[in-house]
Coordinates of C-alpha atoms and ligand atoms in Angstrom, one line a residue:
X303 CA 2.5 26.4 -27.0
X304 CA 2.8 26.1 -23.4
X305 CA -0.1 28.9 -23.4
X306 CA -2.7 27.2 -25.2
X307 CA -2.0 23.6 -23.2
X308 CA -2.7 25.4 -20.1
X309 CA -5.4 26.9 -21.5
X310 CA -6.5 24.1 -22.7
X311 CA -6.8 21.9 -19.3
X312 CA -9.9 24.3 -18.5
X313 CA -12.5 21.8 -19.9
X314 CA -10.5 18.6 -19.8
X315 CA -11.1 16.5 -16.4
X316 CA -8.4 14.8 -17.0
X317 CA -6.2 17.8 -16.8
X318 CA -4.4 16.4 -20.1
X319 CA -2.9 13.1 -18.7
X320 CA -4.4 10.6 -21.8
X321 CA -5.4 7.2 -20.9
X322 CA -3.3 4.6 -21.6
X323 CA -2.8 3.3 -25.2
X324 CA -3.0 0.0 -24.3
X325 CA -5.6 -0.6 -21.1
X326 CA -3.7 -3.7 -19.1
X327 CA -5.8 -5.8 -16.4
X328 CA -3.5 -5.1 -13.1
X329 CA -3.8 -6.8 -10.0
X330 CA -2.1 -5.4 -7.3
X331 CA -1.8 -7.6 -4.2
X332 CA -1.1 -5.4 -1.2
X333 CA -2.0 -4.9 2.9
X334 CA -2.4 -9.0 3.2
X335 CA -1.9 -8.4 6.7
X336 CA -1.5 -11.8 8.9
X337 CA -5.1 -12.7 10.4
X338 CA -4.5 -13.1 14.4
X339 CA -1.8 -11.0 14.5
X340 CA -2.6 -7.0 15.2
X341 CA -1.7 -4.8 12.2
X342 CA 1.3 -3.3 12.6
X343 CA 3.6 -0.5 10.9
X344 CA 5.5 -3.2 8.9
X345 CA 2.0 -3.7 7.1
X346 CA 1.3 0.1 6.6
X347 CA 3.7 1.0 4.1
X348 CA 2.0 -2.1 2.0
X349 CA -1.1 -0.9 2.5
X350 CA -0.8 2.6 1.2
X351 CA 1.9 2.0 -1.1
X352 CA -0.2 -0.5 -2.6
X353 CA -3.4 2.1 -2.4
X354 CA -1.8 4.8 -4.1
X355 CA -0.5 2.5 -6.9
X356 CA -3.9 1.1 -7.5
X357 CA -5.3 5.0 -8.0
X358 CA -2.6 5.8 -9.9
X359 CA -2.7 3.1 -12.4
X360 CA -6.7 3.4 -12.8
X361 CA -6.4 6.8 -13.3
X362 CA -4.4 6.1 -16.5
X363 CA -6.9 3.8 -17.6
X364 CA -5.9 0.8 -16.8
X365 CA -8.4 -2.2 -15.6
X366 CA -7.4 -2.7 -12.1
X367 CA -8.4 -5.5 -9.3
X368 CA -6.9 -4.4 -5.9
X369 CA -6.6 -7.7 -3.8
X370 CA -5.9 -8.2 0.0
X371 CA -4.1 -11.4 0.1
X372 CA -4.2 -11.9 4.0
X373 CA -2.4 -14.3 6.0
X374 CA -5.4 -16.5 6.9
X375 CA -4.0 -20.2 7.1
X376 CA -0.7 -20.2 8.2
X377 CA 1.2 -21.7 10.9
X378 CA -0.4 -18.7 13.4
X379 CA -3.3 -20.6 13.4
X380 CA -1.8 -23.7 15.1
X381 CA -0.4 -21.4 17.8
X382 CA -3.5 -18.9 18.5
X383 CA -6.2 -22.2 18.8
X384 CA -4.0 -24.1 20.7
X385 CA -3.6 -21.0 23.0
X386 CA -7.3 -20.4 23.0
X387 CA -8.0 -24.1 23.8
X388 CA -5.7 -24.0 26.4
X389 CA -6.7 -21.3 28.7
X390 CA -10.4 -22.7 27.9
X391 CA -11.2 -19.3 26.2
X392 CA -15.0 -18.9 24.8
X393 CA -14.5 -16.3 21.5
X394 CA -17.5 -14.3 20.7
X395 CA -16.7 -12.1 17.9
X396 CA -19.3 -9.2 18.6
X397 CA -17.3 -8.8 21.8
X398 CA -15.6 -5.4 22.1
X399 CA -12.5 -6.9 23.5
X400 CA -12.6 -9.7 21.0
X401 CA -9.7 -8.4 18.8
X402 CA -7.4 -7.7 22.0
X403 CA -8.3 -11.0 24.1
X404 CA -7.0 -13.1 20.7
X405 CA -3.6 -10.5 20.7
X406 CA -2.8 -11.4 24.0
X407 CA -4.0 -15.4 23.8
X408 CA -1.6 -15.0 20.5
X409 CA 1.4 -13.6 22.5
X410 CA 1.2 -16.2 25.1
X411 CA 0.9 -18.9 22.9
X412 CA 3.9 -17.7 20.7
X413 CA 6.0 -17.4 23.7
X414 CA 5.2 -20.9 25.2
X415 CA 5.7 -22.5 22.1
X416 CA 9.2 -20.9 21.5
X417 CA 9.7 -22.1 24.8
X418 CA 8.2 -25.7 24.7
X419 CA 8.8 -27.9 22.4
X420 CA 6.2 -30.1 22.9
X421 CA 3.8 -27.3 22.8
X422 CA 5.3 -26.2 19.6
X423 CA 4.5 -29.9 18.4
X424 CA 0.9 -29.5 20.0
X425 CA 0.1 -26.7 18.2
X426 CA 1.7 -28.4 14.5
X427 CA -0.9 -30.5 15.4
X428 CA -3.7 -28.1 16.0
X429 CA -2.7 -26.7 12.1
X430 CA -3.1 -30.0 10.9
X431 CA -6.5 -30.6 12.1
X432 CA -7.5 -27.4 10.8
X433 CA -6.0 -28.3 7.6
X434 CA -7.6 -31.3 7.4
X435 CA -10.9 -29.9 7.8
X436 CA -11.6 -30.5 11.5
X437 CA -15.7 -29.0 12.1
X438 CA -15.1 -27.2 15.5
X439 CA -11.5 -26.1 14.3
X440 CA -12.3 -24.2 11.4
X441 CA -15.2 -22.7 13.0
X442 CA -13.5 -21.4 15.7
X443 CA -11.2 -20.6 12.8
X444 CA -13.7 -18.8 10.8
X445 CA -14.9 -16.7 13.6
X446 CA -10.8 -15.4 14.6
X447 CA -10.9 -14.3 10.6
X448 CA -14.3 -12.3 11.2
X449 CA -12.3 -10.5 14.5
X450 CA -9.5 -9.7 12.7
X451 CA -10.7 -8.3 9.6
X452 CA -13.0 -6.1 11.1
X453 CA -10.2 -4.5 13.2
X454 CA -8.4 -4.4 9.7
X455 CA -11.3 -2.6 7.8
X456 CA -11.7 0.3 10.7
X457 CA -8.2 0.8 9.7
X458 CA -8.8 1.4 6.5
X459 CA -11.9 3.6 6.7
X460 CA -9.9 5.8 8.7
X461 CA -7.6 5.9 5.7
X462 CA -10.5 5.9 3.1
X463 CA -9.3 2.9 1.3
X464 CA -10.9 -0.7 0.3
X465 CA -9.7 -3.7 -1.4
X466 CA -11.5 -5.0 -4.2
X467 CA -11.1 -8.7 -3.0
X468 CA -10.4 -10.6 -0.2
X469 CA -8.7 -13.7 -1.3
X470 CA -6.9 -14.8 1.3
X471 CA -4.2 -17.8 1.8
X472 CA -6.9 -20.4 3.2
X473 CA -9.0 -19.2 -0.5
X474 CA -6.3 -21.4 -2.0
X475 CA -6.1 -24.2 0.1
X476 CA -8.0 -27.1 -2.4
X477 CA -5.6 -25.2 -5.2
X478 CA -2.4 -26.6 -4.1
X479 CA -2.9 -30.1 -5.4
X480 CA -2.8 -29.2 -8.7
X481 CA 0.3 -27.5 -8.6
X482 CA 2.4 -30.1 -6.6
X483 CA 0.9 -32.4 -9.8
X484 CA 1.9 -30.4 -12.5
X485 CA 5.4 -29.2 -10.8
X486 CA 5.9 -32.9 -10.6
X487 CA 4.7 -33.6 -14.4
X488 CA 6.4 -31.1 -15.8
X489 CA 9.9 -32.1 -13.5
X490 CA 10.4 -29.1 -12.2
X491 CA 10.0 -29.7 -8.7
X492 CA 11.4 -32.9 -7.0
X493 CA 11.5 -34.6 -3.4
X494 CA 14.1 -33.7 -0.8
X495 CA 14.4 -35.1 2.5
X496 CA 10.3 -35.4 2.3
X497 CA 9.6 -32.3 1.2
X498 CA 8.8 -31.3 -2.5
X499 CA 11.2 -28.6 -3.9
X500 CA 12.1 -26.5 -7.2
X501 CA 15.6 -25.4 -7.3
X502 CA 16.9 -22.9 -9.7
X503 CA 20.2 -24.1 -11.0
X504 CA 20.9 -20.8 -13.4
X505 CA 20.6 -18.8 -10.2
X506 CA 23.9 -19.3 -8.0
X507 CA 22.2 -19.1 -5.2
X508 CA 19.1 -21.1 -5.7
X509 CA 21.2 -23.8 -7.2
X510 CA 21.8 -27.0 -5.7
X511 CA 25.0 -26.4 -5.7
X512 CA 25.3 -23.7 -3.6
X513 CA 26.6 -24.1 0.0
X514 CA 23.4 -22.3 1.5
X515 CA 20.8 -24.8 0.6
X516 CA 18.0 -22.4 -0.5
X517 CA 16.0 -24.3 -2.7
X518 CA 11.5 -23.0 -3.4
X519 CA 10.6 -25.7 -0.9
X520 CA 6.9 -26.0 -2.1
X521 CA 5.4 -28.6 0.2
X522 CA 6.4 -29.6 3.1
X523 CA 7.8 -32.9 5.1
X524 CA 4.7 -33.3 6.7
X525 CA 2.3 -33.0 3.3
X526 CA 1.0 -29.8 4.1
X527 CA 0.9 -26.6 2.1
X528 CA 3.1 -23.4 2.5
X529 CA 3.4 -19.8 1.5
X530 CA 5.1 -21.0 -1.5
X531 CA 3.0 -23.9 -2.8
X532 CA -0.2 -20.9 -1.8
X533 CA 1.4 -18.3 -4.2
X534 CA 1.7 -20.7 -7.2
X535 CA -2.0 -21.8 -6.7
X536 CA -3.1 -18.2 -6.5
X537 CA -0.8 -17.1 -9.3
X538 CA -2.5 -19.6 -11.2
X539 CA -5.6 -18.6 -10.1
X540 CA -5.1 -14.8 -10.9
X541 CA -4.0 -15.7 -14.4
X542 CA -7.0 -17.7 -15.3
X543 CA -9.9 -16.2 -13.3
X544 CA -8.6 -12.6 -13.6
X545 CA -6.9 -12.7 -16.9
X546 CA -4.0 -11.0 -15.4
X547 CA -1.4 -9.1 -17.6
X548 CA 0.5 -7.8 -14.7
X549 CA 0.5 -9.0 -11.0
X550 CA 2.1 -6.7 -8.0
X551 CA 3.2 -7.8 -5.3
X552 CA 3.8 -5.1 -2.4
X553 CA 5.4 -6.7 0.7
X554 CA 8.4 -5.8 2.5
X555 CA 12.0 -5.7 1.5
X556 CA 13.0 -9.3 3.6
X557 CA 10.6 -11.2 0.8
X558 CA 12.7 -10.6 -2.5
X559 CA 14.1 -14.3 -1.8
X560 CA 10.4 -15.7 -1.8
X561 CA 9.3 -13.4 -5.1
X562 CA 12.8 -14.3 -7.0
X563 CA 12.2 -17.9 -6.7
X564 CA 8.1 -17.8 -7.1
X565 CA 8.6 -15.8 -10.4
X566 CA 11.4 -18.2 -11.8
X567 CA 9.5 -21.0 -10.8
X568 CA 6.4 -19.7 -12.3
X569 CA 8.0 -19.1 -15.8
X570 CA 9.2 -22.2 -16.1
X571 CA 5.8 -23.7 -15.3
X572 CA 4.0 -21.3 -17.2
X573 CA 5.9 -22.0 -20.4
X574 CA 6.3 -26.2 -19.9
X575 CA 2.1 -25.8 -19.7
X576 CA 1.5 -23.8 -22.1
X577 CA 0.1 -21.2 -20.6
X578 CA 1.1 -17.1 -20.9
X579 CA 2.6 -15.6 -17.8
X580 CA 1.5 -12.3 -16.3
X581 CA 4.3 -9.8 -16.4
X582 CA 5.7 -10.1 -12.3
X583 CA 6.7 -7.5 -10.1
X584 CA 7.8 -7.3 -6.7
X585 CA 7.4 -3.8 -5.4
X586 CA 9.5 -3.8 -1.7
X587 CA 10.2 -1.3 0.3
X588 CA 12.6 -0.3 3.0
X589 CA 12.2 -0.5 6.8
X590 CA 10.6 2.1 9.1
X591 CA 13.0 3.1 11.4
X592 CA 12.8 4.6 14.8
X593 CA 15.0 7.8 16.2
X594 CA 17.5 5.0 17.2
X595 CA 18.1 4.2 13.6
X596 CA 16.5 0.7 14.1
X597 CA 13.3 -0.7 13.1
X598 CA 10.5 1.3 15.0
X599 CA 9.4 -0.3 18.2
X600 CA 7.7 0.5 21.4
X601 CA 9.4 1.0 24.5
X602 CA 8.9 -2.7 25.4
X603 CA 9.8 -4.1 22.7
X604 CA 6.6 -4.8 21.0
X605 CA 6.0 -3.6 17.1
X606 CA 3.8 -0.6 17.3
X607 CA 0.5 -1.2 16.3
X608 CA -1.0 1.2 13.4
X609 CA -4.0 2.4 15.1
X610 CA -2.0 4.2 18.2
X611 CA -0.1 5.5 15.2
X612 CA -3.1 6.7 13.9
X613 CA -4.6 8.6 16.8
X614 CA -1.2 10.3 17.4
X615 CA -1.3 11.8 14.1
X616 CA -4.1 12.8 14.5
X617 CA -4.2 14.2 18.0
X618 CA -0.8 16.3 17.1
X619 CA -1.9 17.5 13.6
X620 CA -5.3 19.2 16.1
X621 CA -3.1 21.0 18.1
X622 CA -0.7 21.9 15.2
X623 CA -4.1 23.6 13.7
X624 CA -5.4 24.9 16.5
X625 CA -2.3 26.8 17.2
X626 CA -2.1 28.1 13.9
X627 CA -6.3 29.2 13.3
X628 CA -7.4 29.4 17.2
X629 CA -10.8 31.0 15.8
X630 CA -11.8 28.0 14.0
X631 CA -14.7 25.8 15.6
X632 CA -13.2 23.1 17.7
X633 CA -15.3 20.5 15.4
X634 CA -13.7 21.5 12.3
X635 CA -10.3 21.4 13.7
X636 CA -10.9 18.3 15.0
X637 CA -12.3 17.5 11.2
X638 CA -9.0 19.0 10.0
X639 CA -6.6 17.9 12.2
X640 CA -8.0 14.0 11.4
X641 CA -7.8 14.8 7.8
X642 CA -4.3 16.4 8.4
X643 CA -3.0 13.2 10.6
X644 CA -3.6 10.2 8.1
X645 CA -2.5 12.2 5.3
X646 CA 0.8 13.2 6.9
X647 CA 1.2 8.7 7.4
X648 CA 0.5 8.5 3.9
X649 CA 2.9 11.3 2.8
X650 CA 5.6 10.3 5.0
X651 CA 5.3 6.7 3.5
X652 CA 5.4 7.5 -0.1
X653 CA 7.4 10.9 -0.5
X654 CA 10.8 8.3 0.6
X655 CA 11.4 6.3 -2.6
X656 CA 10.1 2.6 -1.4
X657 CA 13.3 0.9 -1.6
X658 CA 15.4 2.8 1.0
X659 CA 14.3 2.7 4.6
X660 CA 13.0 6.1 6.4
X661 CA 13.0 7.2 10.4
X662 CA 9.9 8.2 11.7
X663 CA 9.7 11.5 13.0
X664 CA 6.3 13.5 14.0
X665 CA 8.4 16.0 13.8
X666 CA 9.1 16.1 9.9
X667 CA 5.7 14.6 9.1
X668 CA 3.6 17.4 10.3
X669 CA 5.9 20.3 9.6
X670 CA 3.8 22.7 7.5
X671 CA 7.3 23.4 5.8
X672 CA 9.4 20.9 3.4
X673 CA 8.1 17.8 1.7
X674 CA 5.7 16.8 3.5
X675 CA 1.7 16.7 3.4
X676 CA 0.7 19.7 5.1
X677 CA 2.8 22.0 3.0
X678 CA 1.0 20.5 -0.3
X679 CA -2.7 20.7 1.5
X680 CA -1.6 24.0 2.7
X681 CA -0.5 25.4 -0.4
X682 CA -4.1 24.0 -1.9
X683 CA -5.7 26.2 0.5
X684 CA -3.5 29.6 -0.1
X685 CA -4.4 28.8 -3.7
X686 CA -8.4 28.5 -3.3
X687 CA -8.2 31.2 -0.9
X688 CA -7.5 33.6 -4.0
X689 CA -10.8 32.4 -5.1
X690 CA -12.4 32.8 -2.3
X691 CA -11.0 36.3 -1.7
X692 CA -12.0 37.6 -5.3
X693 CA -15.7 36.2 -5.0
X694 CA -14.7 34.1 -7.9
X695 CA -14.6 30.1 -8.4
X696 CA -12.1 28.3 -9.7
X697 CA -12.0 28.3 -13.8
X698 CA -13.3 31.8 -13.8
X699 CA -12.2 35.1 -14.1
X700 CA -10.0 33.4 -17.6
X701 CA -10.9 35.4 -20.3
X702 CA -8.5 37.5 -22.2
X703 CA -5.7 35.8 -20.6
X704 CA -2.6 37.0 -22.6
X705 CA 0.7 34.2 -22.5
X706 CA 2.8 34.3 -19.3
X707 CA 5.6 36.2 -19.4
X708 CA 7.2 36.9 -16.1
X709 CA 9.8 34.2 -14.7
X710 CA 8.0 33.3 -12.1
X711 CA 4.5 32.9 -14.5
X712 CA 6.7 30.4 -16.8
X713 CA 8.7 28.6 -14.8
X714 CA 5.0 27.6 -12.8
X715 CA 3.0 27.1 -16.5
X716 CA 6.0 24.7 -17.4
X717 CA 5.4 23.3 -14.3
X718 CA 2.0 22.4 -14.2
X719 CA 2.5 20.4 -18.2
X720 CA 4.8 18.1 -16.3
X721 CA 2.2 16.2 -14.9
X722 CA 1.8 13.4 -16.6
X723 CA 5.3 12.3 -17.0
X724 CA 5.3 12.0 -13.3
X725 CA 2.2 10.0 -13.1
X726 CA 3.7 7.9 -16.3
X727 CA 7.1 7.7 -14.4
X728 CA 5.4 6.4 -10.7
X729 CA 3.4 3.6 -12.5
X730 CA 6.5 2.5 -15.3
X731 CA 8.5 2.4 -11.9
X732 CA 5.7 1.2 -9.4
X733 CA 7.3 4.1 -7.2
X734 CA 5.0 6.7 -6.1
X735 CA 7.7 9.6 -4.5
X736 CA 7.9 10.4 -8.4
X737 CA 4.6 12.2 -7.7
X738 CA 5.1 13.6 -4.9
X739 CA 8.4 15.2 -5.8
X740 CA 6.3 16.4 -8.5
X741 CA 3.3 18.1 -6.6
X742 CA 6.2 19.5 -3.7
X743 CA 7.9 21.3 -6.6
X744 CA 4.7 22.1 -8.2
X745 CA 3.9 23.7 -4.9
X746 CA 7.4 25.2 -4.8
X747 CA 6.5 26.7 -8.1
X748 CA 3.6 28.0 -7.5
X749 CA 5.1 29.7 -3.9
X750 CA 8.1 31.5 -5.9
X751 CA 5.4 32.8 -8.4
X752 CA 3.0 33.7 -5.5
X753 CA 5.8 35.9 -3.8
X754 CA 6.8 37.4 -7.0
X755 CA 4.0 38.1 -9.2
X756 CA 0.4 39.4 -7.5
X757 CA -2.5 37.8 -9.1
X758 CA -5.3 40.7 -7.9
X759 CA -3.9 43.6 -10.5
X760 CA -5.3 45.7 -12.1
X761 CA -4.7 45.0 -15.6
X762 CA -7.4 42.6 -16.9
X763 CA -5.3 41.1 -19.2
X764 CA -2.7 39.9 -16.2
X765 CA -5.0 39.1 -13.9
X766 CA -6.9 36.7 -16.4
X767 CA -3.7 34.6 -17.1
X768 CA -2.6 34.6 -13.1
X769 CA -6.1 33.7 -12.2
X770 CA -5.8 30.6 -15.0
X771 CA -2.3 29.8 -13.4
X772 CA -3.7 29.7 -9.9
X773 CA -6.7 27.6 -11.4
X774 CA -5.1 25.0 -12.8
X775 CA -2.5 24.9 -10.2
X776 CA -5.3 23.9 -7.9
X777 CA -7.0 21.3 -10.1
X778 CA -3.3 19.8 -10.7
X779 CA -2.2 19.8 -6.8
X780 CA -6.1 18.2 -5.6
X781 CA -6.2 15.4 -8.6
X782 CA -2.6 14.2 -7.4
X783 CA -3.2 14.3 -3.7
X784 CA -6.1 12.6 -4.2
X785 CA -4.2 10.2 -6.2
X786 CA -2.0 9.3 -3.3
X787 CA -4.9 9.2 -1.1
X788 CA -4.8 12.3 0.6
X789 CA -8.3 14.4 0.6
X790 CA -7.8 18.1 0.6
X791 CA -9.6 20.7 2.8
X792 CA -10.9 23.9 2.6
X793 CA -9.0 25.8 5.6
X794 CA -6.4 24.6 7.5
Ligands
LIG377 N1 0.8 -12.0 4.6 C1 2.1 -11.7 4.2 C2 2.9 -11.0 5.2 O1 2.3 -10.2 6.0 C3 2.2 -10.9 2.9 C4 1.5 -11.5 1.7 C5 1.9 -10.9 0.4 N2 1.3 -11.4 -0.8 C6 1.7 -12.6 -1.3 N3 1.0 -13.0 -2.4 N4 2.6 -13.4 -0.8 O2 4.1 -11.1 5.4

């Protein structure tokens, strides 16, 4: 059996993982970085969590929309103009300082506000006018969301990744009415001290009963919208416009509160309207931690910004490769060690399982031992190198393959027909370490049967079925790095 399904995989792109029985429309909302504000490592693990999740999940067939819901409306807004205003600052977004000068005009305005009341008031004030559709407000508005999501899409090109949409927070804004009329119609949501709130009296802790008031406050005491009453209207919005079956949600760990109450909330309005809701999932994860064992900060204090991240992987995964392969032409270790650096961030970010927090360590990322992604890019090349070695390319040199019979030949066949439970098993779960546990101990596999069993022999017959082994060992390892996001290369 296990002969003739390796066998088999030869002709089958798919490398016999069947597309779903039942195709769902996905939408997984993930990155929705906050506009103004640089991206940080908090927003990294959403961003390729959410990434990988969106592969996975099209790869079994199902319809999916990726959407980056960023932070384009909020109360940053009232802060960063009023900062801008004040220190008479002209924005021109082609400027190459453009994205920095707002970052600092952002810091300084968050710090005076913290300390200043008044200016905290001033810039409520500023939000309001933008809210309420003030002409030279939104367009200085408009041009702060062109800086900052071309600093967020040079991120992602390094990372090879795109969204599908861009619906944003401010996308919603003429959306909320309706649901603060309908919450009202339907009595689910009711006024307290101004503001309009659902509470959750089946939940102890979103009850009004409980002692820590903690009711889905979905419009505030001064009228205006919030991330709450913005993620009914765009639930809403995906279930109609986007026929939604299931919605995911990939944000941090610290939101469960917010996703608890939005889901009961949206239940009960789903069914007192009549309308079907999408299944709802939260996917969190865990904190990044630094050496210290605290959330990962620079040395003053500042959160670390992705793209020095970035060039540090990739500056120490070039020097890892150019002590290993000297010989190499410095421009394809430079190719290499870029290739090398984002795809140790991703590894490092979905190898942990989401939910528990992980320290950072260059260290453990670019070791070309353990579970990490050198070692499965590395063990791709050893494999192709066989290939390349034997003049032959990869799917050839199969026939007469007779059924594998040393230890080391089965235990790696096995292996390789496990695929697809772990792809089924990262999507059922919406964890993605599930495949990468897989492809380490596929690459485990194939290292015990590498060291025992030598795939050049002499006897045809042997050869064939080691060659097949070492074939589809390759296809498997490339299809489900590429699946989390991670391109293979050729020499390392
Ligand atoms: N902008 C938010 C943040 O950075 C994440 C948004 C997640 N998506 C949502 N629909 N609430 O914290």
């Amino acid at each position: 059996f296990i002969a003739s399904a390796i066998s088999s995989l030869a002709t089958d792109p798919r490398l016999g993982v069947a597309p779903a029985a039942k195709p769902k429309k996905i939408l997984v909302d993930f990155s929705s970085p906050n506009v103004a504000k640089p991206m940080h490592v908090g927003h990294i693990r959403s961003t390729i969590l959410g990434d990988c999740l969106v592969r996975v999940a099209r790869f079994l067939g199902h319809e999916v929309t990726a959407d980056n819901h960023i932070g384009d409306w909020g109360t940053n807004f009232g802060i960063l103009i009023l900062a801008i205003r004040r220190a008479g600052f002209q924005l021109d977004a082609k400027s190459p300082t453009a994205l920095e000068d707002l970052e600092r005009l952002y810091k300084e305005g968050s710090l005076a506000t913290k300390a200043d009341p008044a200016l905290m008031d001033a810039a409520r004030a500023e939000l309001a006018k933008l809210q309420s559709g003030d002409a030279a407000s939104l367009a200085l508005w408009k041009e702060i969301v062109e800086v900052s999501n071309a600093a967020c899409q040079r991120i992602y090109d390094q990372f090879g990744l795109k969204t599908d949409v861009i619906l944003g927070e401010s996308f919603y804004r003429d959306k909320v009415d309706q649901v603060y009329a309908e919450l009202a119609k339907h009595k689910l949501a009711e006024e307290s001290e101004g503001a309009l709130v659902v509470w959750h009296d089946e939940e102890p802790r979103f009850s009004r009963d409980a002692e820590t008031k903690m009711p889905f406050i979905v419009r505030k005491k001064d009228g205006s919208s919030n991330y709450a009453s913005t993620d009914l209207a765009t639930l809403l919005y995906r279930a109609e416009h986007f026929k939604a079956d299931e919605i995911v949600y990939v944000t941090d760990g610290r939101q469960q509160d917010h996703f608890h109450q939005l889901f009961l909330t949206g239940d009960k309005w789903f069914k007192a309207s009549g309308r079907k809701l999408p299944r709802l999932r939260h996917v969190w994860f865990g904190t990044i931690l630094g050496s210290d064992g605290k959330a990962i900060k620079t040395k003053s204090g500042d959160p670390v910004r992705l793209q020095e991240l970035i060039d540090q992987a990739e500056k120490l995964a070039f020097e890892a490769v150019t002590s290993k392969n000297p010989d190499l032409p410095e421009a394809e270790r430079k190719a290499i060690g870029k290739a090398i650096g984002v795809a140790a961030m991703r590894y490092a970010d979905l190898s942990s399982n989401r939910t528990m927090d992980y320290t950072f360590s260059w260290g453990k990322l670019l070791a070309f031992e353990g579970n990490t992604a050198p070692y499965l890019m590395y063990a791709v090349v050893r494999v192709r190198s066989i290939f390349r070695k034997s003049g032959l390319a990869v799917g050839q040199g199969e026939e007469g393959a007779t059924d594998p019979e040393t230890p080391a030949e089965i235990a790696l066949a096995r292996k390789l027909l496990a695929f697809t439970a772990a792809l089924d098993q990262a999507l059922e779960e919406l964890r993605p370490h599930h495949l990468c546990t897989y492809l380490h101990e596929l690459a485990a596999a194939y290292g015990a049967f590498y060291a025992a069993d030598s795939v050049l022999v002499d006897d045809p017959a042997v050869k064939a079925r080691r060659l097949m082994l070492c074939a589809r060992t390759t296809s498997i390892m490339e299809c489900g790095l590429r699946l989390l996001g991670i391109e293979p290369v050729e020499r390392m």
